[in-house]
Amino acid sequence: MTPLRRQADRRRTTVLRREAVLATVPVAVAALLAAAGPAAAGTTGSSGVGDPYFPLQGNGGYHVRHYGLTLRYDTASRHLDGTAVLSARATQKLTRFDLDLKGLKVTRLTVDGTTADFRRDGQELVVTPRRALHEGQDFCVEVTYHGTPKPVTDPDGSPDGWIPTDDGAFVAGEPQGAMTWFPANSHPKEKSSYDFRITVPQGRTAVANGVLLGQRTAHGQTTYRWRQTAPMAAYLATATIGKFKVERYTTRDGIQVYNAVDPREANAAAPVLKKLPSVLEWESRLFGPYPYRAAGSIVDRAPDVGFALETQTRPVYDSAPDLSTLVHENAHQWFGDSVSLTTWKDIWLNEGFATYAEWLYQEQHGGDSAQKTFDKLYATRASDDLWAYPPGNPGSGANIFGTPVYARGAMALHELRKAVGDQAFFRILRAWAAEHRGGHGTTAQFVQLSERESGKQLDGLFRTWLYTQGKPGTA
Ligand code: ARG
Ligand code: ZN
């Protein structure tokens, strides 16, 4: 240590000590209050789950096991009436907890059947139950609400959530749109089962996740009942509404397919949707069994949206998808939907994998080899957007859907494949999907699993491709 440095340190210490003296009085008061009040910090559920990119997403202190959503949407006035019943369990003592809900008016809120106090604070719906919930307690929250849902604008400028269309609504929630249409613990760390009961004017179809339990028309209104029993993150829920042509069938593997297509997109969509069973079979051979009982597609005409989303069991497309997009969104059923993120920073585990599935599909269906796709990307200049930030550390919510996450994320997987060989590589993908099925996975766990399955040390490879700034050099 240089003398200069030591002097600076001493100066800092002095300043700190002086501040400590000044702070003594308030600290003592706070300590007294903490000791006296049972309602002190530690019994309120936090306003977020601690995601650095979306700090208010999700809520601490409880886990939602099941959502029962009853919705009525008037496509003409764009008015939504909703009741959400959340079956939850407290993970700590709770005198207060939050839900995520943006916009809409809450008219009634009960906890275990008793009305509870609530207030709105931005996207937080702050609930104070009449009696504190104890750690481990099962409880039920019922929220009655209505209004005109409005999409939020994501940090990357995309609309997100309940997005009105000329004949209904395109409903997609990644990363933060779920809160625009139902109150939730809305972070991918949290997965739950869902029941939907959606009423729309006769002639419109409401499509959600999972299997269709039934539909009934009375007095000019049709109610659709959907059920998703497999765990699902809130951002993957949909309730897309429109005038749709519906096609239903069961695949050879017993998967129930439900396709809903805007008639204006039907001609363009037909040849691609026809391939869905063979795409799912191909993906099942590569990644292991399809994780759900239901599958399908929602092909809407939503010109303002600009993206598709891997809504669980049934991706939603803003227009007729091309085959690559169909492959991509269905690959997410394994990577992103079944195996979920614990933090948005790990988004390459979703987008890198789904993009690499597109490369593999091309390679095995008469198109470019994955190596050729890699080489073309690698040939771009170091100043290209592709190298703007590393996929394993995009830096902010504005970057999670950028080219480095998709393309360089897929390049990282291709490097892995070259390093371990095809046999080990596909074993890794299948083990990843199987071991984390219905749950979560982190990048660190993926690296560990890759090393275990291949018997190779891979930290250098992942450091280079996932975490190092700028275009990696060739080995
Ligand atoms: N996960 C979607 C995909 O399949 C992209 C979602 C983009 N969302 C957004 N708000 N920009 O790649
Ligand atoms: Zn994707």
Tab-separated table of C-alpha atoms and ligand atoms in Angstrom:
chain	number	residue	atom	x	y	z
A	1	MET	CA	0.000	0.000	0.000
A	2	THR	CA	1.406	3.386	-0.932
A	3	PRO	CA	1.661	6.041	1.784
A	4	LEU	CA	-0.658	8.254	-0.211
A	5	ARG	CA	-3.343	5.632	-0.300
A	6	ARG	CA	-3.018	5.011	3.405
A	7	GLN	CA	-3.498	8.670	4.138
A	8	ALA	CA	-6.670	8.786	2.058
A	9	ASP	CA	-8.025	5.787	3.916
A	10	ARG	CA	-7.349	7.436	7.238
A	11	ARG	CA	-9.196	10.527	6.095
A	12	ARG	CA	-12.199	8.434	5.109
A	13	THR	CA	-12.230	6.708	8.454
A	14	THR	CA	-12.300	10.046	10.271
A	15	VAL	CA	-15.235	11.299	8.239
A	16	LEU	CA	-17.142	8.090	8.804
A	17	ARG	CA	-16.610	8.268	12.513
A	18	ARG	CA	-17.916	11.806	12.688
A	19	GLU	CA	-21.044	10.757	10.813
A	20	ALA	CA	-21.494	7.864	13.154
A	21	VAL	CA	-21.597	10.214	16.131
A	22	LEU	CA	-24.187	12.417	14.473
A	23	ALA	CA	-26.298	9.415	13.612
A	24	THR	CA	-26.358	8.001	17.118
A	25	VAL	CA	-29.560	9.683	18.222
A	26	PRO	CA	-31.856	8.667	15.303
A	27	VAL	CA	-30.425	5.156	15.348
A	28	ALA	CA	-31.297	4.794	19.010
A	29	VAL	CA	-34.834	6.023	18.370
A	30	ALA	CA	-35.287	3.589	15.499
A	31	ALA	CA	-34.018	0.736	17.637
A	32	LEU	CA	-36.519	1.596	20.359
A	33	LEU	CA	-39.365	1.723	17.857
A	34	ALA	CA	-38.350	-1.593	16.323
A	35	ALA	CA	-38.311	-3.222	19.728
A	36	ALA	CA	-41.692	-1.762	20.655
A	37	GLY	CA	-43.801	-2.175	17.536
A	38	PRO	CA	-45.006	-5.576	16.372
A	39	ALA	CA	-45.785	-3.999	12.977
A	40	ALA	CA	-42.137	-3.130	12.354
A	41	ALA	CA	-40.324	-4.062	9.157
A	42	GLY	CA	-40.010	-7.794	8.583
A	43	THR	CA	-43.706	-8.554	8.371
A	44	THR	CA	-44.507	-6.669	5.173
A	45	GLY	CA	-44.058	-8.470	1.877
A	46	SER	CA	-41.534	-6.672	-0.317
A	47	SER	CA	-42.719	-4.741	-3.384
A	48	GLY	CA	-40.509	-6.782	-5.732
A	49	VAL	CA	-38.566	-10.031	-5.822
A	50	GLY	CA	-35.273	-8.226	-6.270
A	51	ASP	CA	-34.819	-8.378	-10.037
A	52	PRO	CA	-32.292	-5.664	-10.888
A	53	TYR	CA	-33.844	-5.025	-14.339
A	54	PHE	CA	-37.447	-4.835	-13.072
A	55	PRO	CA	-37.198	-4.072	-9.348
A	56	LEU	CA	-40.959	-3.831	-8.759
A	57	GLN	CA	-41.799	-7.080	-10.540
A	58	GLY	CA	-43.259	-9.820	-8.422
A	59	ASN	CA	-43.730	-9.476	-4.693
A	60	GLY	CA	-42.134	-10.975	-1.633
A	61	GLY	CA	-43.672	-12.861	1.241
A	62	TYR	CA	-46.037	-15.283	-0.467
A	63	HIS	CA	-46.387	-17.732	-3.329
A	64	VAL	CA	-49.488	-17.973	-5.521
A	65	ARG	CA	-50.375	-21.585	-6.219
A	66	HIS	CA	-53.359	-20.967	-8.438
A	67	TYR	CA	-55.095	-18.134	-10.258
A	68	GLY	CA	-58.784	-18.280	-11.089
A	69	LEU	CA	-59.470	-15.473	-13.550
A	70	THR	CA	-63.008	-14.548	-14.558
A	71	LEU	CA	-63.025	-11.931	-17.283
A	72	ARG	CA	-65.669	-10.250	-19.373
A	73	TYR	CA	-64.515	-8.115	-22.282
A	74	ASP	CA	-66.724	-5.909	-24.356
A	75	THR	CA	-64.879	-5.602	-27.654
A	76	ALA	CA	-66.903	-2.541	-28.695
A	77	SER	CA	-66.279	-0.377	-25.625
A	78	ARG	CA	-62.978	-2.102	-24.714
A	79	HIS	CA	-64.210	-2.442	-21.157
A	80	LEU	CA	-62.914	-5.306	-19.016
A	81	ASP	CA	-64.621	-6.657	-15.904
A	82	GLY	CA	-62.487	-9.025	-13.905
A	83	THR	CA	-62.411	-11.123	-10.795
A	84	ALA	CA	-59.154	-12.746	-9.798
A	85	VAL	CA	-59.044	-15.410	-7.113
A	86	LEU	CA	-55.517	-16.118	-5.938
A	87	SER	CA	-54.834	-19.187	-3.818
A	88	ALA	CA	-51.605	-18.396	-2.052
A	89	ARG	CA	-49.340	-19.387	0.791
A	90	ALA	CA	-47.466	-16.958	3.037
A	91	THR	CA	-43.714	-17.598	3.159
A	92	GLN	CA	-43.313	-15.242	6.130
A	93	LYS	CA	-45.519	-13.480	8.625
A	94	LEU	CA	-47.459	-10.840	6.681
A	95	THR	CA	-49.204	-7.794	8.040
A	96	ARG	CA	-49.206	-6.401	4.535
A	97	PHE	CA	-48.342	-7.602	1.030
A	98	ASP	CA	-48.360	-6.351	-2.558
A	99	LEU	CA	-49.784	-7.517	-5.858
A	100	ASP	CA	-48.760	-6.133	-9.248
A	101	LEU	CA	-51.581	-4.332	-11.054
A	102	LYS	CA	-51.318	-1.325	-13.336
A	103	GLY	CA	-54.337	0.802	-14.218
A	104	LEU	CA	-57.921	-0.523	-13.812
A	105	LYS	CA	-60.113	0.181	-10.830
A	106	VAL	CA	-60.304	-2.206	-7.900
A	107	THR	CA	-63.786	-2.170	-6.414
A	108	ARG	CA	-63.529	-4.943	-3.850
A	109	LEU	CA	-60.758	-6.973	-2.277
A	110	THR	CA	-61.111	-9.770	0.233
A	111	VAL	CA	-58.618	-11.982	2.029
A	112	ASP	CA	-60.170	-15.280	3.104
A	113	GLY	CA	-63.590	-13.821	2.456
A	114	THR	CA	-63.125	-10.749	4.644
A	115	THR	CA	-62.729	-7.323	3.043
A	116	ALA	CA	-59.201	-6.032	3.337
A	117	ASP	CA	-57.773	-2.529	3.142
A	118	PHE	CA	-55.920	-1.743	-0.036
A	119	ARG	CA	-54.298	1.188	-1.733
A	120	ARG	CA	-52.708	1.754	-5.108
A	121	ASP	CA	-49.110	2.886	-5.478
A	122	GLY	CA	-47.997	2.859	-9.110
A	123	GLN	CA	-47.955	-0.784	-10.192
A	124	GLU	CA	-48.257	-1.993	-6.613
A	125	LEU	CA	-51.608	-2.944	-5.164
A	126	VAL	CA	-50.872	-2.808	-1.451
A	127	VAL	CA	-53.083	-5.082	0.645
A	128	THR	CA	-53.497	-4.963	4.410
A	129	PRO	CA	-55.538	-7.949	5.570
A	130	ARG	CA	-57.736	-7.540	8.627
A	131	ARG	CA	-55.610	-10.096	10.484
A	132	ALA	CA	-51.928	-10.779	9.916
A	133	LEU	CA	-51.118	-13.954	7.999
A	134	HIS	CA	-48.657	-16.292	9.647
A	135	GLU	CA	-45.759	-17.984	7.941
A	136	GLY	CA	-46.919	-21.068	6.059
A	137	GLN	CA	-50.573	-20.016	6.106
A	138	ASP	CA	-52.690	-20.751	3.048
A	139	PHE	CA	-54.892	-17.831	2.119
A	140	CYS	CA	-57.149	-16.695	-0.647
A	141	VAL	CA	-57.285	-13.222	-2.171
A	142	GLU	CA	-60.201	-12.155	-4.311
A	143	VAL	CA	-59.892	-8.962	-6.335
A	144	THR	CA	-62.798	-7.469	-8.256
A	145	TYR	CA	-61.781	-4.862	-10.805
A	146	HIS	CA	-62.768	-3.210	-14.045
A	147	GLY	CA	-61.736	-0.570	-16.544
A	148	THR	CA	-60.133	-0.156	-19.929
A	149	PRO	CA	-56.856	-2.057	-19.909
A	150	LYS	CA	-53.956	-0.202	-21.456
A	151	PRO	CA	-50.700	-1.754	-22.569
A	152	VAL	CA	-47.484	-0.637	-20.907
A	153	THR	CA	-44.476	0.427	-22.937
A	154	ASP	CA	-41.405	-1.676	-22.276
A	155	PRO	CA	-37.923	-0.209	-21.874
A	156	ASP	CA	-37.249	-1.304	-25.486
A	157	GLY	CA	-40.290	0.666	-26.695
A	158	SER	CA	-42.555	-2.353	-27.355
A	159	PRO	CA	-46.196	-2.381	-26.285
A	160	ASP	CA	-46.784	-5.053	-23.670
A	161	GLY	CA	-49.871	-6.496	-22.007
A	162	TRP	CA	-53.465	-6.086	-23.106
A	163	ILE	CA	-53.139	-4.601	-26.610
A	164	PRO	CA	-56.486	-3.759	-28.263
A	165	THR	CA	-57.004	-4.803	-31.889
A	166	ASP	CA	-59.798	-3.954	-34.335
A	167	ASP	CA	-61.738	-7.084	-33.297
A	168	GLY	CA	-60.580	-7.785	-29.744
A	169	ALA	CA	-57.225	-7.789	-27.981
A	170	PHE	CA	-53.766	-9.286	-28.471
A	171	VAL	CA	-52.674	-10.321	-24.995
A	172	ALA	CA	-49.007	-10.978	-24.263
A	173	GLY	CA	-47.059	-10.111	-21.146
A	174	GLU	CA	-43.296	-10.370	-21.582
A	175	PRO	CA	-41.656	-8.997	-19.591
A	176	GLN	CA	-44.178	-6.911	-17.638
A	177	GLY	CA	-47.593	-6.812	-19.322
A	178	ALA	CA	-49.485	-9.309	-17.121
A	179	MET	CA	-50.178	-6.540	-14.594
A	180	THR	CA	-52.206	-4.646	-17.223
A	181	TRP	CA	-55.004	-7.229	-17.055
A	182	PHE	CA	-54.852	-9.194	-13.808
A	183	PRO	CA	-53.391	-8.738	-10.313
A	184	ALA	CA	-50.491	-11.110	-9.858
A	185	ASN	CA	-47.186	-11.966	-8.314
A	186	SER	CA	-45.693	-11.200	-11.658
A	187	HIS	CA	-42.100	-12.413	-11.985
A	188	PRO	CA	-40.887	-15.576	-13.782
A	189	LYS	CA	-39.578	-16.847	-10.433
A	190	GLU	CA	-43.235	-17.388	-9.543
A	191	LYS	CA	-45.137	-20.160	-11.344
A	192	SER	CA	-48.728	-21.186	-10.772
A	193	SER	CA	-51.620	-23.113	-12.309
A	194	TYR	CA	-54.452	-21.148	-13.944
A	195	ASP	CA	-58.160	-21.329	-14.658
A	196	PHE	CA	-59.727	-18.844	-17.055
A	197	ARG	CA	-63.378	-18.059	-17.648
A	198	ILE	CA	-63.607	-15.443	-20.364
A	199	THR	CA	-66.854	-13.999	-21.670
A	200	VAL	CA	-66.914	-12.163	-24.995
A	201	PRO	CA	-69.612	-11.075	-27.455
A	202	GLN	CA	-70.958	-13.969	-29.510
A	203	GLY	CA	-68.904	-14.357	-32.672
A	204	ARG	CA	-65.615	-13.559	-30.929
A	205	THR	CA	-63.313	-16.229	-29.560
A	206	ALA	CA	-61.289	-15.939	-26.338
A	207	VAL	CA	-58.141	-18.056	-26.325
A	208	ALA	CA	-56.074	-18.719	-23.230
A	209	ASN	CA	-53.525	-21.344	-22.175
A	210	GLY	CA	-53.900	-25.070	-21.746
A	211	VAL	CA	-56.977	-27.069	-22.611
A	212	LEU	CA	-60.437	-25.799	-23.476
A	213	LEU	CA	-62.834	-27.158	-20.869
A	214	GLY	CA	-65.908	-25.860	-22.629
A	215	GLN	CA	-67.683	-22.980	-24.264
A	216	ARG	CA	-71.246	-21.804	-23.832
A	217	THR	CA	-73.289	-19.159	-25.556
A	218	ALA	CA	-76.232	-17.420	-23.914
A	219	HIS	CA	-77.839	-14.015	-24.452
A	220	GLY	CA	-75.388	-13.065	-27.180
A	221	GLN	CA	-72.310	-13.782	-25.057
A	222	THR	CA	-69.946	-16.730	-25.231
A	223	THR	CA	-67.954	-17.932	-22.233
A	224	TYR	CA	-64.759	-19.909	-22.813
A	225	ARG	CA	-63.255	-21.937	-19.986
A	226	TRP	CA	-59.553	-22.734	-20.213
A	227	ARG	CA	-57.301	-24.589	-17.791
A	228	GLN	CA	-53.538	-24.678	-17.479
A	229	THR	CA	-52.542	-27.163	-14.801
A	230	ALA	CA	-48.787	-27.083	-15.430
A	231	PRO	CA	-46.892	-24.322	-13.603
A	232	MET	CA	-46.859	-21.087	-15.605
A	233	ALA	CA	-45.231	-17.680	-15.126
A	234	ALA	CA	-47.690	-14.760	-15.312
A	235	TYR	CA	-46.009	-13.255	-18.391
A	236	LEU	CA	-46.892	-16.406	-20.368
A	237	ALA	CA	-50.621	-16.123	-19.719
A	238	THR	CA	-52.859	-14.954	-22.544
A	239	ALA	CA	-56.535	-14.192	-23.085
A	240	THR	CA	-56.358	-13.155	-26.714
A	241	ILE	CA	-59.716	-12.193	-28.206
A	242	GLY	CA	-60.808	-11.767	-31.805
A	243	LYS	CA	-62.786	-13.147	-34.710
A	244	PHE	CA	-60.949	-16.387	-35.251
A	245	LYS	CA	-61.220	-19.496	-37.359
A	246	VAL	CA	-60.634	-22.407	-35.032
A	247	GLU	CA	-59.008	-25.726	-35.868
A	248	ARG	CA	-58.696	-28.568	-33.348
A	249	TYR	CA	-57.055	-31.964	-33.495
A	250	THR	CA	-54.972	-34.375	-31.441
A	251	THR	CA	-51.445	-35.295	-32.527
A	252	ARG	CA	-50.041	-38.828	-32.720
A	253	ASP	CA	-48.412	-38.133	-29.349
A	254	GLY	CA	-51.796	-37.285	-27.840
A	255	ILE	CA	-51.223	-33.525	-27.654
A	256	GLN	CA	-54.427	-31.492	-27.994
A	257	VAL	CA	-53.903	-28.801	-30.611
A	258	TYR	CA	-56.048	-25.659	-30.760
A	259	ASN	CA	-55.256	-23.134	-33.482
A	260	ALA	CA	-57.120	-19.822	-33.631
A	261	VAL	CA	-56.483	-17.798	-36.761
A	262	ASP	CA	-57.664	-14.374	-37.840
A	263	PRO	CA	-59.338	-15.125	-41.206
A	264	ARG	CA	-57.360	-12.292	-42.814
A	265	GLU	CA	-54.147	-14.178	-41.964
A	266	ALA	CA	-55.487	-17.646	-42.754
A	267	ASN	CA	-54.032	-18.117	-46.248
A	268	ALA	CA	-50.560	-17.030	-45.227
A	269	ALA	CA	-50.675	-19.033	-41.982
A	270	ALA	CA	-52.047	-22.329	-43.322
A	271	PRO	CA	-48.861	-23.859	-44.804
A	272	VAL	CA	-46.872	-23.003	-41.670
A	273	LEU	CA	-49.479	-24.157	-39.136
A	274	LYS	CA	-49.776	-27.434	-41.060
A	275	LYS	CA	-46.217	-28.145	-39.971
A	276	LEU	CA	-46.893	-27.711	-36.226
A	277	PRO	CA	-47.202	-31.452	-35.441
A	278	SER	CA	-43.992	-32.281	-37.297
A	279	VAL	CA	-42.168	-29.350	-35.645
A	280	LEU	CA	-43.284	-30.539	-32.195
A	281	GLU	CA	-42.211	-34.096	-33.021
A	282	TRP	CA	-38.842	-32.889	-34.271
A	283	GLU	CA	-38.341	-30.724	-31.179
A	284	SER	CA	-39.381	-33.617	-28.922
A	285	ARG	CA	-36.735	-35.814	-30.526
A	286	LEU	CA	-34.103	-33.146	-29.859
A	287	PHE	CA	-35.174	-31.745	-26.481
A	288	GLY	CA	-37.148	-34.609	-24.912
A	289	PRO	CA	-40.913	-35.012	-24.484
A	290	TYR	CA	-43.106	-31.948	-25.114
A	291	PRO	CA	-43.789	-30.557	-21.624
A	292	TYR	CA	-47.573	-30.016	-21.955
A	293	ARG	CA	-50.829	-31.755	-22.884
A	294	ALA	CA	-51.970	-28.887	-25.071
A	295	ALA	CA	-50.414	-26.986	-27.943
A	296	GLY	CA	-51.429	-24.685	-30.754
A	297	SER	CA	-51.198	-21.201	-32.162
A	298	ILE	CA	-53.009	-17.890	-31.983
A	299	VAL	CA	-52.521	-16.012	-35.223
A	300	ASP	CA	-53.899	-12.523	-34.783
A	301	ARG	CA	-53.758	-9.427	-36.935
A	302	ALA	CA	-52.150	-6.920	-34.586
A	303	PRO	CA	-50.070	-4.573	-36.715
A	304	ASP	CA	-48.901	-2.397	-33.801
A	305	VAL	CA	-47.346	-5.227	-31.821
A	306	GLY	CA	-44.166	-6.171	-33.670
A	307	PHE	CA	-43.404	-9.478	-31.948
A	308	ALA	CA	-44.662	-12.983	-31.236
A	309	LEU	CA	-44.710	-14.508	-27.775
A	310	GLU	CA	-44.293	-18.055	-26.515
A	311	THR	CA	-47.509	-17.901	-24.439
A	312	GLN	CA	-47.544	-21.248	-22.670
A	313	THR	CA	-48.878	-24.178	-24.711
A	314	ARG	CA	-50.053	-21.801	-27.447
A	315	PRO	CA	-47.796	-19.056	-28.837
A	316	VAL	CA	-49.418	-15.852	-30.021
A	317	TYR	CA	-48.353	-14.250	-33.326
A	318	ASP	CA	-49.117	-10.690	-34.403
A	319	SER	CA	-49.533	-11.912	-38.018
A	320	ALA	CA	-49.038	-15.179	-39.937
A	321	PRO	CA	-45.680	-16.512	-38.728
A	322	ASP	CA	-42.945	-17.908	-40.936
A	323	LEU	CA	-41.681	-21.402	-40.210
A	324	SER	CA	-38.619	-20.186	-38.304
A	325	THR	CA	-40.797	-18.164	-35.935
A	326	LEU	CA	-43.065	-21.178	-35.369
A	327	VAL	CA	-39.996	-23.280	-34.545
A	328	HIS	CA	-38.677	-20.533	-32.257
A	329	GLU	CA	-41.852	-19.984	-30.217
A	330	ASN	CA	-42.469	-23.689	-29.799
A	331	ALA	CA	-38.851	-24.316	-28.743
A	332	HIS	CA	-39.585	-21.836	-25.938
A	333	GLN	CA	-42.134	-24.316	-24.572
A	334	TRP	CA	-39.101	-26.271	-23.352
A	335	PHE	CA	-36.733	-23.330	-22.879
A	336	GLY	CA	-38.407	-20.436	-21.104
A	337	ASP	CA	-41.850	-21.862	-20.372
A	338	SER	CA	-41.125	-25.253	-18.806
A	339	VAL	CA	-37.637	-24.240	-17.632
A	340	SER	CA	-38.082	-20.670	-16.410
A	341	LEU	CA	-35.803	-17.800	-15.538
A	342	THR	CA	-35.077	-16.713	-11.995
A	343	THR	CA	-33.787	-13.352	-13.213
A	344	TRP	CA	-34.237	-11.448	-16.496
A	345	LYS	CA	-30.466	-11.167	-16.741
A	346	ASP	CA	-30.433	-14.869	-17.754
A	347	ILE	CA	-32.727	-14.171	-20.733
A	348	TRP	CA	-30.248	-15.824	-23.140
A	349	LEU	CA	-31.410	-19.161	-21.609
A	350	ASN	CA	-34.713	-18.412	-23.380
A	351	GLU	CA	-33.794	-16.495	-26.504
A	352	GLY	CA	-30.400	-18.024	-27.263
A	353	PHE	CA	-31.896	-21.521	-27.032
A	354	ALA	CA	-34.991	-20.731	-29.129
A	355	THR	CA	-32.777	-19.091	-31.760
A	356	TYR	CA	-30.427	-22.058	-31.814
A	357	ALA	CA	-33.473	-24.295	-32.352
A	358	GLU	CA	-34.126	-22.299	-35.556
A	359	TRP	CA	-30.547	-22.912	-36.705
A	360	LEU	CA	-30.831	-26.622	-35.983
A	361	TYR	CA	-34.131	-26.817	-37.813
A	362	GLN	CA	-32.606	-25.223	-40.912
A	363	GLU	CA	-29.599	-27.504	-40.688
A	364	GLN	CA	-31.761	-30.614	-40.597
A	365	HIS	CA	-34.255	-29.466	-43.219
A	366	GLY	CA	-32.084	-28.658	-46.187
A	367	GLY	CA	-31.004	-25.157	-45.149
A	368	ASP	CA	-27.742	-23.676	-43.930
A	369	SER	CA	-25.773	-25.644	-41.373
A	370	ALA	CA	-25.581	-24.114	-37.905
A	371	GLN	CA	-21.876	-23.637	-38.596
A	372	LYS	CA	-22.680	-21.597	-41.700
A	373	THR	CA	-25.158	-19.439	-39.745
A	374	PHE	CA	-22.515	-18.960	-37.072
A	375	ASP	CA	-19.860	-18.036	-39.650
A	376	LYS	CA	-22.077	-15.449	-41.313
A	377	LEU	CA	-22.692	-13.779	-37.967
A	378	TYR	CA	-19.084	-14.040	-36.943
A	379	ALA	CA	-18.069	-12.251	-40.141
A	380	THR	CA	-19.805	-9.040	-38.997
A	381	ARG	CA	-17.607	-6.140	-37.977
A	382	ALA	CA	-16.670	-5.731	-34.321
A	383	SER	CA	-18.717	-2.504	-34.338
A	384	ASP	CA	-21.879	-4.384	-35.352
A	385	ASP	CA	-24.866	-4.329	-32.927
A	386	LEU	CA	-24.365	-8.050	-32.441
A	387	TRP	CA	-21.330	-7.342	-30.276
A	388	ALA	CA	-22.774	-4.356	-28.393
A	389	TYR	CA	-23.029	-6.224	-25.058
A	390	PRO	CA	-22.543	-9.782	-23.852
A	391	PRO	CA	-25.674	-11.996	-23.844
A	392	GLY	CA	-25.136	-13.250	-20.288
A	393	ASN	CA	-25.144	-9.702	-18.964
A	394	PRO	CA	-27.366	-7.480	-21.142
A	395	GLY	CA	-27.136	-4.712	-18.535
A	396	SER	CA	-30.744	-3.499	-18.478
A	397	GLY	CA	-34.338	-4.327	-19.298
A	398	ALA	CA	-33.971	-2.304	-22.503
A	399	ASN	CA	-31.491	-4.865	-23.855
A	400	ILE	CA	-33.106	-8.195	-23.010
A	401	PHE	CA	-34.595	-8.669	-26.479
A	402	GLY	CA	-31.602	-7.364	-28.427
A	403	THR	CA	-29.564	-9.142	-31.125
A	404	PRO	CA	-26.708	-10.077	-28.774
A	405	VAL	CA	-29.141	-12.051	-26.580
A	406	TYR	CA	-30.681	-13.950	-29.507
A	407	ALA	CA	-27.813	-14.365	-31.952
A	408	ARG	CA	-24.724	-14.320	-29.759
A	409	GLY	CA	-26.659	-16.426	-27.235
A	410	ALA	CA	-27.168	-19.012	-29.990
A	411	MET	CA	-23.506	-18.662	-30.966
A	412	ALA	CA	-22.568	-19.540	-27.378
A	413	LEU	CA	-24.551	-22.765	-27.701
A	414	HIS	CA	-22.897	-23.515	-31.024
A	415	GLU	CA	-19.464	-23.057	-29.424
A	416	LEU	CA	-20.561	-25.434	-26.672
A	417	ARG	CA	-21.658	-27.984	-29.267
A	418	LYS	CA	-18.295	-27.794	-31.035
A	419	ALA	CA	-16.419	-28.118	-27.758
A	420	VAL	CA	-18.290	-31.168	-26.440
A	421	GLY	CA	-19.428	-32.881	-29.659
A	422	ASP	CA	-22.958	-33.583	-30.890
A	423	GLN	CA	-23.671	-36.519	-28.604
A	424	ALA	CA	-22.856	-34.699	-25.391
A	425	PHE	CA	-24.449	-31.477	-26.668
A	426	PHE	CA	-27.865	-32.997	-27.298
A	427	ARG	CA	-27.596	-34.939	-24.052
A	428	ILE	CA	-27.043	-31.590	-22.313
A	429	LEU	CA	-30.136	-30.024	-23.913
A	430	ARG	CA	-32.301	-32.983	-22.949
A	431	ALA	CA	-30.931	-33.175	-19.411
A	432	TRP	CA	-31.537	-29.438	-18.983
A	433	ALA	CA	-35.180	-29.744	-20.092
A	434	ALA	CA	-35.755	-32.893	-18.021
A	435	GLU	CA	-34.079	-31.892	-14.779
A	436	HIS	CA	-35.644	-28.417	-14.625
A	437	ARG	CA	-38.992	-29.348	-16.169
A	438	GLY	CA	-41.824	-27.241	-14.755
A	439	GLY	CA	-39.342	-25.286	-12.677
A	440	HIS	CA	-36.417	-22.923	-13.024
A	441	GLY	CA	-32.834	-22.814	-14.185
A	442	THR	CA	-29.932	-20.385	-13.913
A	443	THR	CA	-26.927	-19.839	-16.171
A	444	ALA	CA	-24.624	-21.156	-13.429
A	445	GLN	CA	-26.684	-24.356	-13.298
A	446	PHE	CA	-26.496	-24.715	-17.071
A	447	VAL	CA	-22.718	-24.354	-17.035
A	448	GLN	CA	-22.472	-26.918	-14.260
A	449	LEU	CA	-24.758	-29.368	-16.055
A	450	SER	CA	-22.778	-28.952	-19.293
A	451	GLU	CA	-19.538	-29.736	-17.493
A	452	ARG	CA	-21.090	-32.741	-15.780
A	453	GLU	CA	-22.539	-34.204	-19.007
A	454	SER	CA	-19.428	-33.571	-21.085
A	455	GLY	CA	-16.744	-34.151	-18.489
A	456	LYS	CA	-15.053	-30.996	-19.788
A	457	GLN	CA	-14.144	-27.768	-18.082
A	458	LEU	CA	-16.208	-25.095	-19.807
A	459	ASP	CA	-15.971	-21.981	-17.658
A	460	GLY	CA	-13.603	-20.313	-20.141
A	461	LEU	CA	-15.926	-20.947	-23.078
A	462	PHE	CA	-18.947	-19.523	-21.281
A	463	ARG	CA	-16.960	-16.612	-19.896
A	464	THR	CA	-15.914	-15.682	-23.428
A	465	TRP	CA	-19.256	-16.146	-25.145
A	466	LEU	CA	-21.654	-15.044	-22.422
A	467	TYR	CA	-19.835	-12.496	-20.350
A	468	THR	CA	-16.967	-10.869	-22.251
A	469	GLN	CA	-17.530	-7.429	-23.778
A	470	GLY	CA	-16.951	-7.091	-27.496
A	471	LYS	CA	-16.452	-9.611	-30.282
A	472	PRO	CA	-14.599	-12.690	-29.017
A	473	GLY	CA	-11.412	-13.586	-30.835
A	474	THR	CA	-11.082	-16.925	-32.603
A	475	ALA	CA	-9.353	-19.673	-30.656
B	1	ARG	N1	-39.968	-13.760	-26.216
B	1	ARG	C1	-40.424	-13.181	-27.459
B	1	ARG	C2	-39.727	-13.990	-28.548
B	1	ARG	O1	-40.174	-15.019	-28.902
B	1	ARG	C3	-40.135	-11.725	-27.593
B	1	ARG	C4	-40.913	-10.822	-26.702
B	1	ARG	C5	-40.576	-9.401	-26.972
B	1	ARG	N2	-41.210	-8.546	-26.058
B	1	ARG	C6	-40.931	-7.265	-25.942
B	1	ARG	N3	-41.540	-6.596	-25.052
B	1	ARG	N4	-40.039	-6.690	-26.711
B	1	ARG	O2	-38.630	-13.751	-28.924
B	2	ZN	ZN	-37.943	-15.887	-28.294
